């Protein structure tokens, strides 16, 4: 994700970015100027009128009304200027064009999944066409999250009890970060996805391939979901320890539970663990797994099939 | 205006020096006499010791946070440990340190003296506020013993509704600690109204008093809101009624409204007293009247009231309507302007003054530099469209540290140095003082300026881990935090040393013109003044302050190694 941005801002890759950057740099340079005046004035006065003798007794100075009025009026004008400009761009960012391509996003602790109109879906990868307005309709499965793509200069909180949306028009192909920017717990800083901006034809090709899930054999689909749904953040397949138990060789084994009982990891148990993870907690692990009840029947079967093979 | 002296003569004690005289520090010596004291000065000292401890602990947590961020991935702690560390850092710094800080330490000590009063209006309430604060502190410790809190200091629901029971103790702690603010606020308001010395009209109040007055209004009006919010959080958990948690039918956004309805005004609780201190320092060390006394005094009160109408600027991307976003942005600006004007006023105060660059003044000038950056970055995040990009990134972290640490903490340090001779009767080492002030200034900027860039580049806040490209700036910031810490430890070191080995302080080593300097010994008498001050001039009318500079000056302010002879008969004509 090469950064061809400026010192302050990352490379802009959406139509709105240029606007925001202008505004940012306008405020920035105005601020720099004010800062220079303040610091310059401060250093000059502190030096010019430095104390020369302990008995210095300067006379009180009469205040200059003109000076006072000017430093009330000028900042007020500047501030109203940036305010108006800022809110116009804000309105633009808030109103999606009616022809926008719509994608559904679901945020959960700790990952993203995206559903496309043709049934395709992807986890932690957002694929969008270049030069076309895209509107993301979002909801959260659990706590607050926030959808933030620095390169597009967009951000919107994702809430559990209502839909929110954000739109952008990417104008440069490439890969960009998508961060969760509302604190959401342990893996908040790992809730990072990648945005792929593609030409319309590449995007179509990707859509076709992604919706081909239907004819993929179950274990292969499961393998794909394992990364897409970010199971891999908490479960390894090589026996190494993460937040949750490794999938390696767990199928058909006795699994000790936190309640002191034990249970055989058969298809039903695996299924239940995915849909209702807190029903039975594996011993020695926190009850930290989110529910995946939103996955389709086929997807759950695919995951079970995948775990079986490990 | 008359050129009569402000006070009729000087306190007898000052003539003899305060050798052997009874002072508030030594007239009773038992621990009990400290713990049950009703003396505002001693309560100020109790608070100073308590808050310094809290600041130390929370500061060490900050260093741990910075250490973890030295490299991407796990550096010294797990994600969970990181989240708990920054949460505790934030909670302690905000609720237990910065909110009480200046009012409880310096306000308690200085306010009655600047008013020419013997004590605050309700000394028992004052002592109660310290005990209530300590109970809050004990609950915070309990919260840590029974579990851990990782919600961030903002406790956003529904995340905070699901965590461990510790969250309940923590919210209770904040609820209770809030009462200590309310007690202090009530006390100050009544004291300022009722206990001013003869002749001390509103127009002659020192600006530190005006700052505390505005702060007290906010404390009394806003603190109940956070109290109730925390109580609702508590009730929701215990009774399972849906208020904020969507799983129970509540609304998480409602929590944010409640929270910021307090926490934005709280920003003014943190900064207004700092403004007051800076006004005192700029005048005393420029020996010049303040530029625009009325504007500064009244705008503090205006800021305090308008501050209640801008909470929504913390919620531009939370899903509130665009219209509310726009309204909140506009009001935010309107209240930003008076703060900006104050900066110009302070700078202009040096014009044709006699600028004395002692340590407190270095802090005042640092404040002007840092707070200007804090304010300008505030304007930046107030621009709606730009805030969408900057919200919840390190830019905001940088911004509020420039305001809270660069503003409030620097002003507190300046104030502590300024009043140290009065509080302890000892001078600190001026050379070390200057070195520390410069270290802190450099360390601060090295720590927090890179955070502004990081944020604008897209680094979200509250991240235990980050993508590779942010590494360099994070490392600079971590190194800066070590320099900053070195500066702060140096201050701790020479201040403690001065208690034992410091030179004796004169009554008025800086040649300042407010009552605590002109009318009281260092350290003061248990009753502050030996006779009731009569005020005949404004607090910064140095040209009328004959008791400091005039021929009948008693000579007591003259001379100790650190602050030589400000008080000799003036060479020039009386203005
Ligand atoms: C000793 C110097 C300090 C350093 C090095 C420091 C550093 C930090 C760092 C690295 C964070 C974490 C940012 C994040 O991940 O969101 C943080 C958060 C914070 N700091 Fe400081 N800090 C210092 C002093 C202060 C002071 C004096 C205050 C008092 C007002 C303060 C208030 C806060 C608050 C409110 C947060 C936010 C906590 C949260 O996000 O829940 N800090 N600080
Ligand atoms: Cu998150
Ligand atoms: Cu605010």
JSON list of C-alpha atoms in Angstrom, two decimals, chain B residues 136-288:
[
{"chain": "B", "resi": 136, "resn": "UNK", "atom": "CA", "xyz": [-13.69, 7.38, 45.01]},
{"chain": "B", "resi": 137, "resn": "UNK", "atom": "CA", "xyz": [-10.01, 6.55, 44.76]},
{"chain": "B", "resi": 138, "resn": "UNK", "atom": "CA", "xyz": [-10.44, 3.52, 47.02]},
{"chain": "B", "resi": 139, "resn": "UNK", "atom": "CA", "xyz": [-13.23, 2.26, 44.79]},
{"chain": "B", "resi": 140, "resn": "UNK", "atom": "CA", "xyz": [-10.99, 2.55, 41.76]},
{"chain": "B", "resi": 141, "resn": "UNK", "atom": "CA", "xyz": [-8.48, 0.36, 43.54]},
{"chain": "B", "resi": 142, "resn": "UNK", "atom": "CA", "xyz": [-11.26, -2.09, 44.42]},
{"chain": "B", "resi": 143, "resn": "UNK", "atom": "CA", "xyz": [-12.29, -2.19, 40.77]},
{"chain": "B", "resi": 144, "resn": "UNK", "atom": "CA", "xyz": [-8.76, -3.24, 39.90]},
{"chain": "B", "resi": 145, "resn": "UNK", "atom": "CA", "xyz": [-8.68, -5.87, 42.62]},
{"chain": "B", "resi": 146, "resn": "UNK", "atom": "CA", "xyz": [-11.92, -7.57, 41.62]},
{"chain": "B", "resi": 147, "resn": "UNK", "atom": "CA", "xyz": [-11.18, -7.59, 37.91]},
{"chain": "B", "resi": 148, "resn": "UNK", "atom": "CA", "xyz": [-10.15, -5.29, 35.17]},
{"chain": "B", "resi": 149, "resn": "UNK", "atom": "CA", "xyz": [-11.60, -2.50, 33.11]},
{"chain": "B", "resi": 150, "resn": "UNK", "atom": "CA", "xyz": [-10.87, -2.18, 29.43]},
{"chain": "B", "resi": 151, "resn": "UNK", "atom": "CA", "xyz": [-13.65, 0.08, 28.21]},
{"chain": "B", "resi": 152, "resn": "UNK", "atom": "CA", "xyz": [-11.63, 3.24, 27.67]},
{"chain": "B", "resi": 153, "resn": "UNK", "atom": "CA", "xyz": [-12.37, 6.23, 29.88]},
{"chain": "B", "resi": 154, "resn": "UNK", "atom": "CA", "xyz": [-15.49, 6.91, 27.81]},
{"chain": "B", "resi": 155, "resn": "UNK", "atom": "CA", "xyz": [-17.32, 3.69, 28.85]},
{"chain": "B", "resi": 156, "resn": "UNK", "atom": "CA", "xyz": [-19.21, 3.56, 25.55]},
{"chain": "B", "resi": 157, "resn": "UNK", "atom": "CA", "xyz": [-22.14, 1.18, 25.59]},
{"chain": "B", "resi": 158, "resn": "UNK", "atom": "CA", "xyz": [-22.86, -1.57, 24.65]},
{"chain": "B", "resi": 159, "resn": "UNK", "atom": "CA", "xyz": [-19.22, -2.60, 25.03]},
{"chain": "B", "resi": 160, "resn": "UNK", "atom": "CA", "xyz": [-19.15, -1.45, 28.63]},
{"chain": "B", "resi": 161, "resn": "UNK", "atom": "CA", "xyz": [-22.41, -3.28, 29.39]},
{"chain": "B", "resi": 162, "resn": "UNK", "atom": "CA", "xyz": [-20.83, -6.62, 28.66]},
{"chain": "B", "resi": 163, "resn": "UNK", "atom": "CA", "xyz": [-17.51, -6.45, 30.50]},
{"chain": "B", "resi": 164, "resn": "UNK", "atom": "CA", "xyz": [-16.57, -7.59, 33.99]},
{"chain": "B", "resi": 165, "resn": "UNK", "atom": "CA", "xyz": [-18.19, -6.30, 37.18]},
{"chain": "B", "resi": 166, "resn": "UNK", "atom": "CA", "xyz": [-15.20, -4.03, 37.66]},
{"chain": "B", "resi": 167, "resn": "UNK", "atom": "CA", "xyz": [-16.92, -1.60, 35.35]},
{"chain": "B", "resi": 168, "resn": "UNK", "atom": "CA", "xyz": [-19.58, -1.21, 38.03]},
{"chain": "B", "resi": 169, "resn": "UNK", "atom": "CA", "xyz": [-17.07, -0.31, 40.71]},
{"chain": "B", "resi": 170, "resn": "UNK", "atom": "CA", "xyz": [-15.41, 2.08, 38.34]},
{"chain": "B", "resi": 171, "resn": "UNK", "atom": "CA", "xyz": [-18.62, 3.88, 37.45]},
{"chain": "B", "resi": 172, "resn": "UNK", "atom": "CA", "xyz": [-19.53, 4.04, 41.12]},
{"chain": "B", "resi": 173, "resn": "UNK", "atom": "CA", "xyz": [-16.10, 5.51, 41.84]},
{"chain": "B", "resi": 174, "resn": "UNK", "atom": "CA", "xyz": [-16.64, 8.23, 39.29]},
{"chain": "B", "resi": 175, "resn": "UNK", "atom": "CA", "xyz": [-20.12, 8.90, 40.62]},
{"chain": "B", "resi": 176, "resn": "UNK", "atom": "CA", "xyz": [-18.73, 9.38, 44.12]},
{"chain": "B", "resi": 177, "resn": "UNK", "atom": "CA", "xyz": [-15.63, 11.32, 43.12]},
{"chain": "B", "resi": 178, "resn": "UNK", "atom": "CA", "xyz": [-18.00, 13.68, 41.31]},
{"chain": "B", "resi": 179, "resn": "UNK", "atom": "CA", "xyz": [-19.35, 14.84, 44.65]},
{"chain": "B", "resi": 180, "resn": "UNK", "atom": "CA", "xyz": [-15.96, 16.09, 45.65]},
{"chain": "B", "resi": 181, "resn": "UNK", "atom": "CA", "xyz": [-16.02, 18.41, 42.60]},
{"chain": "B", "resi": 182, "resn": "UNK", "atom": "CA", "xyz": [-19.51, 19.57, 43.48]},
{"chain": "B", "resi": 183, "resn": "UNK", "atom": "CA", "xyz": [-18.48, 20.35, 47.07]},
{"chain": "B", "resi": 184, "resn": "UNK", "atom": "CA", "xyz": [-15.47, 22.31, 45.89]},
{"chain": "B", "resi": 185, "resn": "UNK", "atom": "CA", "xyz": [-17.58, 24.19, 43.35]},
{"chain": "B", "resi": 186, "resn": "UNK", "atom": "CA", "xyz": [-20.25, 25.22, 45.85]},
{"chain": "B", "resi": 187, "resn": "UNK", "atom": "CA", "xyz": [-17.61, 26.28, 48.32]},
{"chain": "B", "resi": 188, "resn": "UNK", "atom": "CA", "xyz": [-15.78, 28.48, 45.85]},
{"chain": "B", "resi": 189, "resn": "UNK", "atom": "CA", "xyz": [-18.90, 30.17, 44.53]},
{"chain": "B", "resi": 190, "resn": "UNK", "atom": "CA", "xyz": [-20.10, 31.13, 48.00]},
{"chain": "B", "resi": 191, "resn": "UNK", "atom": "CA", "xyz": [-16.63, 32.15, 49.10]},
{"chain": "B", "resi": 192, "resn": "UNK", "atom": "CA", "xyz": [-16.17, 34.46, 46.14]},
{"chain": "B", "resi": 193, "resn": "UNK", "atom": "CA", "xyz": [-19.55, 36.05, 46.64]},
{"chain": "B", "resi": 194, "resn": "UNK", "atom": "CA", "xyz": [-19.40, 36.47, 50.37]},
{"chain": "B", "resi": 195, "resn": "UNK", "atom": "CA", "xyz": [-15.86, 36.65, 51.64]},
{"chain": "B", "resi": 196, "resn": "UNK", "atom": "CA", "xyz": [-14.03, 39.27, 49.65]},
{"chain": "B", "resi": 197, "resn": "UNK", "atom": "CA", "xyz": [-11.94, 41.72, 51.68]},
{"chain": "B", "resi": 198, "resn": "UNK", "atom": "CA", "xyz": [-13.14, 45.30, 52.04]},
{"chain": "B", "resi": 199, "resn": "UNK", "atom": "CA", "xyz": [-12.51, 47.13, 48.79]},
{"chain": "B", "resi": 200, "resn": "UNK", "atom": "CA", "xyz": [-12.11, 43.98, 46.72]},
{"chain": "B", "resi": 201, "resn": "UNK", "atom": "CA", "xyz": [-14.77, 44.67, 44.13]},
{"chain": "B", "resi": 202, "resn": "UNK", "atom": "CA", "xyz": [-15.55, 42.31, 41.25]},
{"chain": "B", "resi": 203, "resn": "UNK", "atom": "CA", "xyz": [-13.43, 44.47, 38.99]},
{"chain": "B", "resi": 204, "resn": "UNK", "atom": "CA", "xyz": [-10.47, 44.02, 41.28]},
{"chain": "B", "resi": 205, "resn": "UNK", "atom": "CA", "xyz": [-10.62, 40.24, 41.52]},
{"chain": "B", "resi": 206, "resn": "UNK", "atom": "CA", "xyz": [-7.48, 38.51, 40.36]},
{"chain": "B", "resi": 207, "resn": "UNK", "atom": "CA", "xyz": [-8.11, 36.57, 37.15]},
{"chain": "B", "resi": 208, "resn": "UNK", "atom": "CA", "xyz": [-7.29, 33.29, 38.84]},
{"chain": "B", "resi": 209, "resn": "UNK", "atom": "CA", "xyz": [-10.34, 33.91, 41.01]},
{"chain": "B", "resi": 210, "resn": "UNK", "atom": "CA", "xyz": [-12.45, 34.65, 37.95]},
{"chain": "B", "resi": 211, "resn": "UNK", "atom": "CA", "xyz": [-11.23, 31.43, 36.36]},
{"chain": "B", "resi": 212, "resn": "UNK", "atom": "CA", "xyz": [-12.13, 29.43, 39.44]},
{"chain": "B", "resi": 213, "resn": "UNK", "atom": "CA", "xyz": [-15.50, 31.14, 39.61]},
{"chain": "B", "resi": 214, "resn": "UNK", "atom": "CA", "xyz": [-16.36, 30.07, 36.06]},
{"chain": "B", "resi": 215, "resn": "UNK", "atom": "CA", "xyz": [-15.02, 26.59, 36.76]},
{"chain": "B", "resi": 216, "resn": "UNK", "atom": "CA", "xyz": [-17.12, 26.24, 39.86]},
{"chain": "B", "resi": 217, "resn": "UNK", "atom": "CA", "xyz": [-20.27, 27.05, 37.94]},
{"chain": "B", "resi": 218, "resn": "UNK", "atom": "CA", "xyz": [-19.50, 24.24, 35.50]},
{"chain": "B", "resi": 219, "resn": "UNK", "atom": "CA", "xyz": [-18.61, 21.87, 38.31]},
{"chain": "B", "resi": 220, "resn": "UNK", "atom": "CA", "xyz": [-21.90, 22.42, 40.05]},
{"chain": "B", "resi": 221, "resn": "UNK", "atom": "CA", "xyz": [-24.06, 22.26, 36.93]},
{"chain": "B", "resi": 222, "resn": "UNK", "atom": "CA", "xyz": [-22.35, 19.54, 34.91]},
{"chain": "B", "resi": 223, "resn": "UNK", "atom": "CA", "xyz": [-21.05, 17.02, 37.41]},
{"chain": "B", "resi": 224, "resn": "UNK", "atom": "CA", "xyz": [-24.52, 15.75, 38.38]},
{"chain": "B", "resi": 225, "resn": "UNK", "atom": "CA", "xyz": [-25.01, 14.70, 34.75]},
{"chain": "B", "resi": 226, "resn": "UNK", "atom": "CA", "xyz": [-22.03, 12.36, 34.72]},
{"chain": "B", "resi": 227, "resn": "UNK", "atom": "CA", "xyz": [-23.12, 11.13, 38.13]},
{"chain": "B", "resi": 228, "resn": "UNK", "atom": "CA", "xyz": [-26.55, 10.24, 36.82]},
{"chain": "B", "resi": 229, "resn": "UNK", "atom": "CA", "xyz": [-25.12, 8.70, 33.67]},
{"chain": "B", "resi": 230, "resn": "UNK", "atom": "CA", "xyz": [-22.87, 6.44, 35.68]},
{"chain": "B", "resi": 231, "resn": "UNK", "atom": "CA", "xyz": [-25.77, 5.60, 37.96]},
{"chain": "B", "resi": 232, "resn": "UNK", "atom": "CA", "xyz": [-27.93, 4.65, 34.98]},
{"chain": "B", "resi": 233, "resn": "UNK", "atom": "CA", "xyz": [-25.15, 2.42, 33.69]},
{"chain": "B", "resi": 234, "resn": "UNK", "atom": "CA", "xyz": [-25.06, 0.83, 37.09]},
{"chain": "B", "resi": 235, "resn": "UNK", "atom": "CA", "xyz": [-28.84, 0.34, 37.29]},
{"chain": "B", "resi": 236, "resn": "UNK", "atom": "CA", "xyz": [-28.99, -1.07, 33.80]},
{"chain": "B", "resi": 237, "resn": "UNK", "atom": "CA", "xyz": [-26.52, -3.76, 34.78]},
{"chain": "B", "resi": 238, "resn": "UNK", "atom": "CA", "xyz": [-28.07, -4.60, 38.12]},
{"chain": "B", "resi": 239, "resn": "UNK", "atom": "CA", "xyz": [-31.74, -4.43, 37.21]},
{"chain": "B", "resi": 240, "resn": "UNK", "atom": "CA", "xyz": [-31.42, -5.41, 33.55]},
{"chain": "B", "resi": 241, "resn": "UNK", "atom": "CA", "xyz": [-33.55, -2.51, 32.38]},
{"chain": "B", "resi": 242, "resn": "UNK", "atom": "CA", "xyz": [-32.85, -1.26, 28.88]},
{"chain": "B", "resi": 243, "resn": "UNK", "atom": "CA", "xyz": [-31.40, 2.21, 28.84]},
{"chain": "B", "resi": 244, "resn": "UNK", "atom": "CA", "xyz": [-28.25, 2.13, 26.74]},
{"chain": "B", "resi": 245, "resn": "UNK", "atom": "CA", "xyz": [-27.83, -1.52, 25.81]},
{"chain": "B", "resi": 246, "resn": "UNK", "atom": "CA", "xyz": [-29.61, -2.41, 22.56]},
{"chain": "B", "resi": 247, "resn": "UNK", "atom": "CA", "xyz": [-29.81, -6.04, 23.65]},
{"chain": "B", "resi": 248, "resn": "UNK", "atom": "CA", "xyz": [-32.23, -4.85, 26.34]},
{"chain": "B", "resi": 249, "resn": "UNK", "atom": "CA", "xyz": [-33.97, -2.35, 24.10]},
{"chain": "B", "resi": 250, "resn": "UNK", "atom": "CA", "xyz": [-31.82, 0.63, 25.07]},
{"chain": "B", "resi": 251, "resn": "UNK", "atom": "CA", "xyz": [-30.03, 3.13, 22.87]},
{"chain": "B", "resi": 252, "resn": "UNK", "atom": "CA", "xyz": [-26.22, 3.30, 22.82]},
{"chain": "B", "resi": 253, "resn": "UNK", "atom": "CA", "xyz": [-26.24, 6.74, 21.23]},
{"chain": "B", "resi": 254, "resn": "UNK", "atom": "CA", "xyz": [-28.17, 8.07, 24.21]},
{"chain": "B", "resi": 255, "resn": "UNK", "atom": "CA", "xyz": [-25.21, 7.15, 26.35]},
{"chain": "B", "resi": 256, "resn": "UNK", "atom": "CA", "xyz": [-22.93, 9.19, 24.15]},
{"chain": "B", "resi": 257, "resn": "UNK", "atom": "CA", "xyz": [-25.20, 12.21, 24.49]},
{"chain": "B", "resi": 258, "resn": "UNK", "atom": "CA", "xyz": [-25.24, 11.90, 28.26]},
{"chain": "B", "resi": 259, "resn": "UNK", "atom": "CA", "xyz": [-21.55, 11.27, 28.45]},
{"chain": "B", "resi": 260, "resn": "UNK", "atom": "CA", "xyz": [-20.50, 14.24, 26.36]},
{"chain": "B", "resi": 261, "resn": "UNK", "atom": "CA", "xyz": [-23.09, 16.50, 27.91]},
{"chain": "B", "resi": 262, "resn": "UNK", "atom": "CA", "xyz": [-20.83, 16.27, 30.93]},
{"chain": "B", "resi": 263, "resn": "UNK", "atom": "CA", "xyz": [-17.48, 15.62, 29.36]},
{"chain": "B", "resi": 264, "resn": "UNK", "atom": "CA", "xyz": [-17.37, 18.56, 27.07]},
{"chain": "B", "resi": 265, "resn": "UNK", "atom": "CA", "xyz": [-18.13, 21.08, 29.83]},
{"chain": "B", "resi": 266, "resn": "UNK", "atom": "CA", "xyz": [-15.59, 19.10, 31.85]},
{"chain": "B", "resi": 267, "resn": "UNK", "atom": "CA", "xyz": [-13.01, 20.21, 29.33]},
{"chain": "B", "resi": 268, "resn": "UNK", "atom": "CA", "xyz": [-13.69, 23.71, 30.63]},
{"chain": "B", "resi": 269, "resn": "UNK", "atom": "CA", "xyz": [-13.40, 22.50, 34.21]},
{"chain": "B", "resi": 270, "resn": "UNK", "atom": "CA", "xyz": [-9.93, 21.44, 33.17]},
{"chain": "B", "resi": 271, "resn": "UNK", "atom": "CA", "xyz": [-8.86, 24.51, 31.23]},
{"chain": "B", "resi": 272, "resn": "UNK", "atom": "CA", "xyz": [-10.49, 27.58, 32.83]},
{"chain": "B", "resi": 273, "resn": "UNK", "atom": "CA", "xyz": [-8.43, 27.43, 36.03]},
{"chain": "B", "resi": 274, "resn": "UNK", "atom": "CA", "xyz": [-5.35, 27.06, 33.83]},
{"chain": "B", "resi": 275, "resn": "UNK", "atom": "CA", "xyz": [-6.31, 30.28, 32.05]},
{"chain": "B", "resi": 276, "resn": "UNK", "atom": "CA", "xyz": [-6.47, 31.90, 35.47]},
{"chain": "B", "resi": 277, "resn": "UNK", "atom": "CA", "xyz": [-2.98, 30.79, 36.41]},
{"chain": "B", "resi": 278, "resn": "UNK", "atom": "CA", "xyz": [-1.54, 31.98, 33.11]},
{"chain": "B", "resi": 279, "resn": "UNK", "atom": "CA", "xyz": [-3.06, 35.41, 33.66]},
{"chain": "B", "resi": 280, "resn": "UNK", "atom": "CA", "xyz": [-1.36, 35.60, 37.07]},
{"chain": "B", "resi": 281, "resn": "UNK", "atom": "CA", "xyz": [1.99, 34.46, 35.68]},
{"chain": "B", "resi": 282, "resn": "UNK", "atom": "CA", "xyz": [1.99, 36.71, 32.62]},
{"chain": "B", "resi": 283, "resn": "UNK", "atom": "CA", "xyz": [1.28, 39.78, 34.69]},
{"chain": "B", "resi": 284, "resn": "UNK", "atom": "CA", "xyz": [3.57, 39.03, 37.62]},
{"chain": "B", "resi": 285, "resn": "UNK", "atom": "CA", "xyz": [6.53, 38.26, 35.40]},
{"chain": "B", "resi": 286, "resn": "UNK", "atom": "CA", "xyz": [5.89, 41.12, 32.99]},
{"chain": "B", "resi": 287, "resn": "UNK", "atom": "CA", "xyz": [5.12, 43.51, 35.82]},
{"chain": "B", "resi": 288, "resn": "UNK", "atom": "CA", "xyz": [2.45, 44.95, 33.60]}
]
